[in-house]
Coordinates of C-alpha atoms in Angstrom, one line a residue:
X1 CA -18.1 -5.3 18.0
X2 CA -17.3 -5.6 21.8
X3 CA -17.0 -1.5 22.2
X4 CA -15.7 -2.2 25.7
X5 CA -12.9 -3.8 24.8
X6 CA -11.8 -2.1 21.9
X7 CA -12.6 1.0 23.9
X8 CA -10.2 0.3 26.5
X9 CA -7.5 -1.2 24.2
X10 CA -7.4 2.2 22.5
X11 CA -7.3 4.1 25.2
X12 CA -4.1 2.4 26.0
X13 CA -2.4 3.0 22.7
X14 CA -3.7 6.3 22.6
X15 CA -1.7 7.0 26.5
X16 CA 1.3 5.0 24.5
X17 CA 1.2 7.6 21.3
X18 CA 0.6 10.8 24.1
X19 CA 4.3 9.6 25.4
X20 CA 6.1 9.0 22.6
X21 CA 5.1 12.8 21.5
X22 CA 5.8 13.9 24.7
X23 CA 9.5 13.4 24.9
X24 CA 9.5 15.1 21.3
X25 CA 7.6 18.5 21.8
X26 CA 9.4 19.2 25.5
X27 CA 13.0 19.0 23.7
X28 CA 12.7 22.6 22.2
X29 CA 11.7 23.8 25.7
X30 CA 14.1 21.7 27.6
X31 CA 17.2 22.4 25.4
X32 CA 16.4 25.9 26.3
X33 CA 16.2 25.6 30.0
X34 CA 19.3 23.2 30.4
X35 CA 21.6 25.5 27.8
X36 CA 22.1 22.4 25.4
X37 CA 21.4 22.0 22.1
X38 CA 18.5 19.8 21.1
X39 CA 21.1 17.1 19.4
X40 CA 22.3 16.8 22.6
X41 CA 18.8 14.9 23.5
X42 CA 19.2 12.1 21.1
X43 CA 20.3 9.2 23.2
X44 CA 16.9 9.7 25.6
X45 CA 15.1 9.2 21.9
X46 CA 16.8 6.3 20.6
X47 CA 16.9 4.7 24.0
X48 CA 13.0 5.4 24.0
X49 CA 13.1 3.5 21.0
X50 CA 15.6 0.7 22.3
X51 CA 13.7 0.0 25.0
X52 CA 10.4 -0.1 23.0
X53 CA 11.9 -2.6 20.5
X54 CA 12.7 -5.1 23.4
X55 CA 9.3 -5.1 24.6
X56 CA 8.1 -6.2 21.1
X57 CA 10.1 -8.9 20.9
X58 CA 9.4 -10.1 24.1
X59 CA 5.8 -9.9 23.4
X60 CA 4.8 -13.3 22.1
X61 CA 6.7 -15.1 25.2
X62 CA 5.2 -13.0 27.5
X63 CA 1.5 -13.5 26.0
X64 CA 2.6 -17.0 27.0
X65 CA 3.7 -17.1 30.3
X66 CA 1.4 -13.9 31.6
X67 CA -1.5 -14.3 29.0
X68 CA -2.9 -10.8 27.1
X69 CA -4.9 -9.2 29.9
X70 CA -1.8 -9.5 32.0
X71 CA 0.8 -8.5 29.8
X72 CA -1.5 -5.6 28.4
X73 CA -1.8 -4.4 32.1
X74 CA 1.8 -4.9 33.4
X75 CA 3.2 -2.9 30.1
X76 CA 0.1 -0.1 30.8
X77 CA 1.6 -0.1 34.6
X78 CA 5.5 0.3 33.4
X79 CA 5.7 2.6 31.4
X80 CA 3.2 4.8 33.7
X81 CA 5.9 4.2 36.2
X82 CA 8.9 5.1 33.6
X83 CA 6.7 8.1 32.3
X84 CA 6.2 9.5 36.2
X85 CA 10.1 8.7 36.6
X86 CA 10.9 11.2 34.3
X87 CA 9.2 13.9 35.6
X88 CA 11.1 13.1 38.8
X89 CA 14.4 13.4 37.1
X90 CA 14.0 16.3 35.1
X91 CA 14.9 18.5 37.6
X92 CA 18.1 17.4 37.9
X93 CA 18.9 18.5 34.4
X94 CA 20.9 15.1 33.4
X95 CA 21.1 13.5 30.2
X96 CA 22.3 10.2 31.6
X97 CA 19.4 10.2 34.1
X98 CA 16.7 10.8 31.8
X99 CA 18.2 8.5 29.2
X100 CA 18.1 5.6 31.5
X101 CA 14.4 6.3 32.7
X102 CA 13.0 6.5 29.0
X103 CA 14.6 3.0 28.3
X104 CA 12.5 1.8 31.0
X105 CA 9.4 3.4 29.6
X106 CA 10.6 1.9 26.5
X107 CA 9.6 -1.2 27.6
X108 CA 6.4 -0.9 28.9
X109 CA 5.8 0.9 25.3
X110 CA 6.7 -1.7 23.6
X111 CA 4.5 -4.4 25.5
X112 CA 1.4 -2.1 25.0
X113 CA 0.8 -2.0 21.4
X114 CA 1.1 -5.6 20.2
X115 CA -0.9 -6.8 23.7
X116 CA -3.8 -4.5 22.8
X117 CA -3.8 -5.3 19.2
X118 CA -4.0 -9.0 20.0
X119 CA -6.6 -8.9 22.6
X120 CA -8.7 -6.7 20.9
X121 CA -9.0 -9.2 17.7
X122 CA -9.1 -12.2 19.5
X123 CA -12.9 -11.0 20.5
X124 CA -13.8 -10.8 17.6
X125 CA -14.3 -12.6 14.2
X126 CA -12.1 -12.8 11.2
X127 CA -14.4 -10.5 9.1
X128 CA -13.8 -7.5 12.0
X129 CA -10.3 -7.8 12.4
X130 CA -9.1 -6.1 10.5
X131 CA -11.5 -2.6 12.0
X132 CA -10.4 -3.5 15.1
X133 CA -7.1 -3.4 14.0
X134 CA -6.9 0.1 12.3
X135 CA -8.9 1.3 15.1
X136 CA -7.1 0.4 18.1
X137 CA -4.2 1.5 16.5
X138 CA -5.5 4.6 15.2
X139 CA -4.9 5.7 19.5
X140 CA -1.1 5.9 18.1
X141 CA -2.4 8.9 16.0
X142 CA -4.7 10.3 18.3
X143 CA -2.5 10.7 21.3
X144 CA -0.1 12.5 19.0
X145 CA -2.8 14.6 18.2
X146 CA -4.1 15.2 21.7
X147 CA 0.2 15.9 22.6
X148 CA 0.2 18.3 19.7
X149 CA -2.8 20.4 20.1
X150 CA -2.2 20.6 23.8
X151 CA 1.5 20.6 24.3
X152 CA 1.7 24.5 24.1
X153 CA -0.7 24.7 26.4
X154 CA 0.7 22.3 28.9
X155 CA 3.9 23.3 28.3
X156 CA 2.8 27.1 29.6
X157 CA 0.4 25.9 32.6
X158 CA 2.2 22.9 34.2
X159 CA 5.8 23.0 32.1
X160 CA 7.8 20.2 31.1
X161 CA 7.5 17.9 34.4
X162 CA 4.1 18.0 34.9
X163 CA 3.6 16.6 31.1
X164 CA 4.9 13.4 32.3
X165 CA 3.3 13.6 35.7
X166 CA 0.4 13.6 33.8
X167 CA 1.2 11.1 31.3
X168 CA 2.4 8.9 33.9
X169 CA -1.2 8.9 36.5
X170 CA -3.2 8.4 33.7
X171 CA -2.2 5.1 32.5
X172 CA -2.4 4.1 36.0
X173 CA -5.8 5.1 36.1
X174 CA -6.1 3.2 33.1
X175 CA -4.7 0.0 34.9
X176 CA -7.5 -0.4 37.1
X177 CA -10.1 0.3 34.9
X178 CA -8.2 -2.7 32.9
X179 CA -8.1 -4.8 35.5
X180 CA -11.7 -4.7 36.4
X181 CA -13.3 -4.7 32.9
X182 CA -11.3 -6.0 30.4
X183 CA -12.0 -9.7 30.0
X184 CA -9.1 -12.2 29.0
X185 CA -8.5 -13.6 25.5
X186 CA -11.8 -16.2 24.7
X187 CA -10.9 -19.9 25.3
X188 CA -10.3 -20.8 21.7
X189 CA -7.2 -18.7 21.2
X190 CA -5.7 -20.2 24.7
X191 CA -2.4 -20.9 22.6
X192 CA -2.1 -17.2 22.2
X193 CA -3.6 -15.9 25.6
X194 CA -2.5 -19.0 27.7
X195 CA -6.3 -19.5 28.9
X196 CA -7.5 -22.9 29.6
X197 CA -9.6 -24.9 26.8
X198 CA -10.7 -28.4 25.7
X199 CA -8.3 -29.3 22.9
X200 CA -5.9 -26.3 23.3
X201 CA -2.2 -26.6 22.5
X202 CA -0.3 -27.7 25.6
X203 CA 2.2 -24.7 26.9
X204 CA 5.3 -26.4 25.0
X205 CA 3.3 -26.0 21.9
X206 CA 2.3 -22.5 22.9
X207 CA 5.5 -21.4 23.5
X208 CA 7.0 -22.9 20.0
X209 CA 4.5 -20.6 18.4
X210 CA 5.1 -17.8 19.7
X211 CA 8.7 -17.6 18.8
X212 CA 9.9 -16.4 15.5
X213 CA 10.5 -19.6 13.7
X214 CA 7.2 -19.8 13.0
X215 CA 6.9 -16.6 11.1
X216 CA 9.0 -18.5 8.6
X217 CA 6.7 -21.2 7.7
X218 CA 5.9 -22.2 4.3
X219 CA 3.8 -19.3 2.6
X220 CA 4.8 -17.2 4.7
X221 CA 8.6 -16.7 4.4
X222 CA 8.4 -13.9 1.7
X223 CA 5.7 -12.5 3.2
X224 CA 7.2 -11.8 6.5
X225 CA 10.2 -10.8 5.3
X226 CA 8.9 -8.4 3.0
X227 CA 6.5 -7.3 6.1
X228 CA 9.5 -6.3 7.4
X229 CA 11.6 -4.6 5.6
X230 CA 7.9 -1.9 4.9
X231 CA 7.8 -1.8 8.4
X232 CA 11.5 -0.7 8.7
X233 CA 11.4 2.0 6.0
X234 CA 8.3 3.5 7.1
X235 CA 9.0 3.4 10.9
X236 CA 12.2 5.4 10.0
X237 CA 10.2 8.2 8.8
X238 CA 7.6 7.9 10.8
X239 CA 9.8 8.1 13.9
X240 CA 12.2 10.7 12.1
X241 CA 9.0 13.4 11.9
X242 CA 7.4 12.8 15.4
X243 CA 10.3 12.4 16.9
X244 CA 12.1 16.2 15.7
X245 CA 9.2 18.3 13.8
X246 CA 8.8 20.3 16.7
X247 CA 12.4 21.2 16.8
X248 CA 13.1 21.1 12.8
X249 CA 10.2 23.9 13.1
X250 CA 12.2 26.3 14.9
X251 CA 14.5 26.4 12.0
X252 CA 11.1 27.3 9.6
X253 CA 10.9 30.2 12.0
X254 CA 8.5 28.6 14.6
X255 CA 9.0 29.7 18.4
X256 CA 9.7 26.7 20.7
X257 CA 6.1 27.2 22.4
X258 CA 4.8 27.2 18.9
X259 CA 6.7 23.9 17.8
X260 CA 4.3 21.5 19.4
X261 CA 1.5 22.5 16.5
X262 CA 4.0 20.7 13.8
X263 CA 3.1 17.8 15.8
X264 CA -0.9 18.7 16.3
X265 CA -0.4 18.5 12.1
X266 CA 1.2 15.6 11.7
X267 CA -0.5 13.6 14.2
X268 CA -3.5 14.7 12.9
X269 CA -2.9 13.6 9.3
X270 CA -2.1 10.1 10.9
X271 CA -5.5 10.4 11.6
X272 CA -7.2 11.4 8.8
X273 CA -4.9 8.9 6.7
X274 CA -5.7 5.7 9.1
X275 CA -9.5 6.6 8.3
X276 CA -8.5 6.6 4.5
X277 CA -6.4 3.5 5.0
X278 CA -9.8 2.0 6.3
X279 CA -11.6 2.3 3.6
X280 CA -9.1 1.9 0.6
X281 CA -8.8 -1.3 2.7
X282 CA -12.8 -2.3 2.4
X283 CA -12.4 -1.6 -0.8
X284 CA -9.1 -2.7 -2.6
X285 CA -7.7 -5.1 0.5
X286 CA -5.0 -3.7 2.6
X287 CA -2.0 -5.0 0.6
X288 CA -3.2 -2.4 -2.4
X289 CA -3.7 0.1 0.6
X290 CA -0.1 0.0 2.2
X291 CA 0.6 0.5 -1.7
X292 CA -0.9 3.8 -2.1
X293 CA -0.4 5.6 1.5
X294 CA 3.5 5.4 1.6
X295 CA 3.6 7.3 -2.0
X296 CA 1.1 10.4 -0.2
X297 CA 3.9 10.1 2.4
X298 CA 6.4 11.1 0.3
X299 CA 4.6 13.8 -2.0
X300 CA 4.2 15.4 0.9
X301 CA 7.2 15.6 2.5
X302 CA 8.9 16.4 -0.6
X303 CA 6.2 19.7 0.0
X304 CA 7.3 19.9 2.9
X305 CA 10.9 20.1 2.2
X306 CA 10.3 22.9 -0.5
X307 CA 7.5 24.8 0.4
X308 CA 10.3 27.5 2.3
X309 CA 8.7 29.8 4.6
X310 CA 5.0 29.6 4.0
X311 CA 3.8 28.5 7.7
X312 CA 0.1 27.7 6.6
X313 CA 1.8 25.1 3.2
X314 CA 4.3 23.5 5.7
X315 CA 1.8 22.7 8.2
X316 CA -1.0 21.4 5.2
X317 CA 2.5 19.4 4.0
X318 CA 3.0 17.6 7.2
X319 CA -0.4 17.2 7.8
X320 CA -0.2 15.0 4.4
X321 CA 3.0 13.8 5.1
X322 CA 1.4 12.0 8.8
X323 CA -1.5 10.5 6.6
X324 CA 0.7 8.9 4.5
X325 CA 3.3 7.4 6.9
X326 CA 0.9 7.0 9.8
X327 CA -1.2 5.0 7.5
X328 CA 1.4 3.0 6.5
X329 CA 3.0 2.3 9.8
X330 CA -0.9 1.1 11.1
X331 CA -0.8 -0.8 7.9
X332 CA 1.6 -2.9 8.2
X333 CA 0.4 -3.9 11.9
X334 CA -3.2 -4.8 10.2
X335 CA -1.8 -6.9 7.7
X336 CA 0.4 -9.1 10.2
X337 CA -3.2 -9.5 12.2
X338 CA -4.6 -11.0 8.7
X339 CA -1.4 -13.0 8.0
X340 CA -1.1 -15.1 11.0
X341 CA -3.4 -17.7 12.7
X342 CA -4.1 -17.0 16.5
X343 CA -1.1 -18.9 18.1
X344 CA 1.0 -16.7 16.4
X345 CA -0.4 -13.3 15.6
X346 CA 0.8 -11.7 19.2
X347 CA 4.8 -12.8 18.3
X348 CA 3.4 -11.5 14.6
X349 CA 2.2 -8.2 15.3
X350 CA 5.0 -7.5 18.1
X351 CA 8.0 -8.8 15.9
X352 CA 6.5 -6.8 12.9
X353 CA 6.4 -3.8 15.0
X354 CA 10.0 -4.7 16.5
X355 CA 11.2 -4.6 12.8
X356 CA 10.0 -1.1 12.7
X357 CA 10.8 -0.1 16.0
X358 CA 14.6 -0.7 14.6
X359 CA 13.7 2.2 12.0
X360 CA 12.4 4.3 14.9
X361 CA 16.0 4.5 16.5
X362 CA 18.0 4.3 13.1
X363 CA 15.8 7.3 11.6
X364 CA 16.0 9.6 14.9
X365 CA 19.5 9.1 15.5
X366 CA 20.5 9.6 11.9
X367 CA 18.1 12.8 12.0
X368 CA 19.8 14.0 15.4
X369 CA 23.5 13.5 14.2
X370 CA 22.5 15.6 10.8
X371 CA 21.1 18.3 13.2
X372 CA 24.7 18.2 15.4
X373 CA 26.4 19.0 11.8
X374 CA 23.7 21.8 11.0
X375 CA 22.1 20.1 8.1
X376 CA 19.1 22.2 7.6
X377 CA 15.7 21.0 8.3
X378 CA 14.2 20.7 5.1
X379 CA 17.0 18.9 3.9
X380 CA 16.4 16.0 6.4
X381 CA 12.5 15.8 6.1
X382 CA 13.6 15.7 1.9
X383 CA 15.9 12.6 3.1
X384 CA 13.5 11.2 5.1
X385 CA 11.3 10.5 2.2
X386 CA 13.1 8.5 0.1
X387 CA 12.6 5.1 2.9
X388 CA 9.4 5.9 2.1
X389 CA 9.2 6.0 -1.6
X390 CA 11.2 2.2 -0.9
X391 CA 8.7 1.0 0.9
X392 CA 5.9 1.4 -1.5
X393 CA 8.0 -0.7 -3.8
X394 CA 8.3 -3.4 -0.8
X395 CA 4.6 -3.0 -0.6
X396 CA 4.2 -3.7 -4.6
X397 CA 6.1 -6.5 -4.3
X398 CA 4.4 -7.8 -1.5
X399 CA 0.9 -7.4 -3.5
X400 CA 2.2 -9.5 -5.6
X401 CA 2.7 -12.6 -3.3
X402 CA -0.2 -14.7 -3.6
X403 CA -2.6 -15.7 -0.8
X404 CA 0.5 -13.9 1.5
X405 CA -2.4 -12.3 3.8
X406 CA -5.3 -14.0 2.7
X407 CA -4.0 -17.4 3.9
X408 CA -6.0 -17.1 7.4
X409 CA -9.7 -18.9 6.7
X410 CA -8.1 -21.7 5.3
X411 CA -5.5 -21.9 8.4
X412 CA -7.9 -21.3 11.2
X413 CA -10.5 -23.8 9.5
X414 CA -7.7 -26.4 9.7
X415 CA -6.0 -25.6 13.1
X416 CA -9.8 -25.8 15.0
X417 CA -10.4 -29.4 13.3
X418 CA -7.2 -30.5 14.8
X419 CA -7.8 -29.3 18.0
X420 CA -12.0 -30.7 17.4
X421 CA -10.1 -33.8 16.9
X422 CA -7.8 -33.7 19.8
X423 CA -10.3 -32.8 21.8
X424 CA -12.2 -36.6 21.2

């Protein structure tokens, strides 16, 4: 395994997950300062989300024209420059104006994760995707983690601006260590990374493939569509708890400092179920995997969601709920990187993650209206389970599917004869 790369790669999902849980565990403390109520921040999250969902889809053309390394670094650099814009307009205690600022962080968000998934895999060989996958992914988790555990602390020493000037000079730091050490995509995937090679596809072709016709092709069809509609379901909860824990724990009878450690749990289970979801996946493939993890999920969050006061048993249950939904969500993302062949794994990855990115501002925004009417927390984590207890039956249908992601060998083998053959 090239540790450098994979290294760097998770570093930058890992800044990318620190953001996202950001925004969520400074809303208690913010809503407090500014005298609004925390329903009254749910256009900054679903424009977060907006924003994020455009960068997916613009992925696979932008792997094209700018090539992984690029893209990877030029996403890194904007939403650095979106995160450190926030903490400049905080001050000025506007909705609109920190709104518009987390669209544009959006979208350096959104280019981050598929570029780092793709570049990561395309060092290495088909038998280590899909590690490399689940690990670089696993930085999602982690920086939720690192948000949650620390956020108190943060919150008390620098307060809620100098959480995102620190979340916005680290990924800048992280640009220039990119930039020096991480090496582009290998020649053989050129149509993905747009580097140079003897018998590559020509940019035209490139480009075709990287669009989402080609999602659609025979044998894959049901397989993508059924991709999507998991990734949907379980990005709506996913989003739902990291975006609002902290603020559904006030009504448990958490202070707003203490709120951030409903995120430490969660983001911590993520964790702890991407590690199961590793090996289930050794073991069983990951289409029996993304079975099992959604149905954790949703035990726990219906222990969540009726476990009343006990601080210690809601805190185990959303631990358990993260594992289950985090698991999933990386799931879904390791099974498009065993689905498609190279030229179209980055538009595969980053339109898979788009599809659930559309759950990410459906769930929050439903979760934030049922907050304006006073719905009580545990009634909303109890709705937010059932997506999740529809996805495992996506996720049974799709382990049905035959050779749906096992369909890669036999691909590859054929698309490097071609190009073997072109080549002469």
């Amino acid at each position: 395994m090239r540790f450098g790369v994979v290294g760097l790669a998770f570093v930058a999902v890992l800044l990318d997950g620190f953001d996202s849980a950001s925004l969520s565990f400074v809303l208690p403390s913010l809503a407090e300062q500014w005298g609004v109520a925390s329903a009254d921040f749910t256009p900054a999250v679903v424009l977060t989300n907006i924003g994020v969902v455009l960068g997916y889809l613009a992925s696979g053309r932008l792997a094209v024209r700018l090539g992984l390394r690029r893209m990877l670094i030029a996403g890194t650099v904007l939403f650095a420059a979106g995160s450190l814009a926030t903490a400049l307009v905080l001050p000025l205690e506007s909705l609109t104006a920190l709104s518009t600022v987390r669209l544009v962080t959006g979208l350096g968000l959104g280019v981050v994760l598929p570029g780092a998934v793709s570049i990561a895999t395309a060092h290495h060989p088909d038998e280590q995707r899909q590690t490399v996958s689940v690990t670089v992914t696993l930085g999602l988790a982690f920086g939720g983690t690192v948000a949650g555990v620390f956020g108190s602390s943060m919150l008390a020493s620098v307060g809620a601006t100098g959480v995102f000037w620190i979340g916005g000079a680290l990924p800048l730091l992280l640009a220039v260590l990119m930039g020096r050490w991480l090496p582009a995509a290998p020649a053989p995937l050129a149509a993905d990374s747009t580097v140079a090679a003897p018998g590559a596809h020509d940019s035209a072709t490139a480009s075709r493939e990287a669009r989402v016709g080609a999602l659609f092709a025979p044998g894959l069809r049901a397989a993508t569509a059924l991709l999507w509609v998991f990734a949907f379901l379980v990005f709506i909860a996913s989003y739902t708890l990291q975006s609002w824990v902290p603020t559904l724990l006030t009504g448990y009878g958490f202070s707003a400092s203490q709120a951030p450690i409903g995120l430490a749990f969660l983001s911590f289970g993520g964790v702890v179920g991407g590690i199961v979801l590793l090996l289930l996946a050794a073991r069983k493939g990951i289409k029996f995997a993304l079975m099992v993890m959604p149905v954790i999920g949703a035990v726990s969050m219906v222990g969540a969601a009726t476990v009343g006061t006990d601080h210690t048993a809601l805190l185990l249950a959303l631990a358990g709920s993260g594992a289950g939904v985090t698991a999933s969500q990386i799931g879904q993302l390791t099974l498009a990187v065993a689905m498609y062949p190279p030229a179209t794994r980055t538009a595969g990855v980053g339109w898979a993650a788009a599809l659930g990115r559309v759950g990410s501002i459906v769930g929050p925004a439903t979760a934030g209206i049922l907050l304006a009417l006073s719905l009580p927390g545990d009634d909303i984590v109890l709705l937010t389970a059932i997506p999740v207890v529809v996805a495992a039956v996506s996720a049974a249908v799709l382990w049905r599917l035959p050779h749906a992601a096992d369909r890669t060998d036999e691909a590859e083998d054929v698309e490097r004869k071609e190009q073997e053959v072109a080549a002469r």
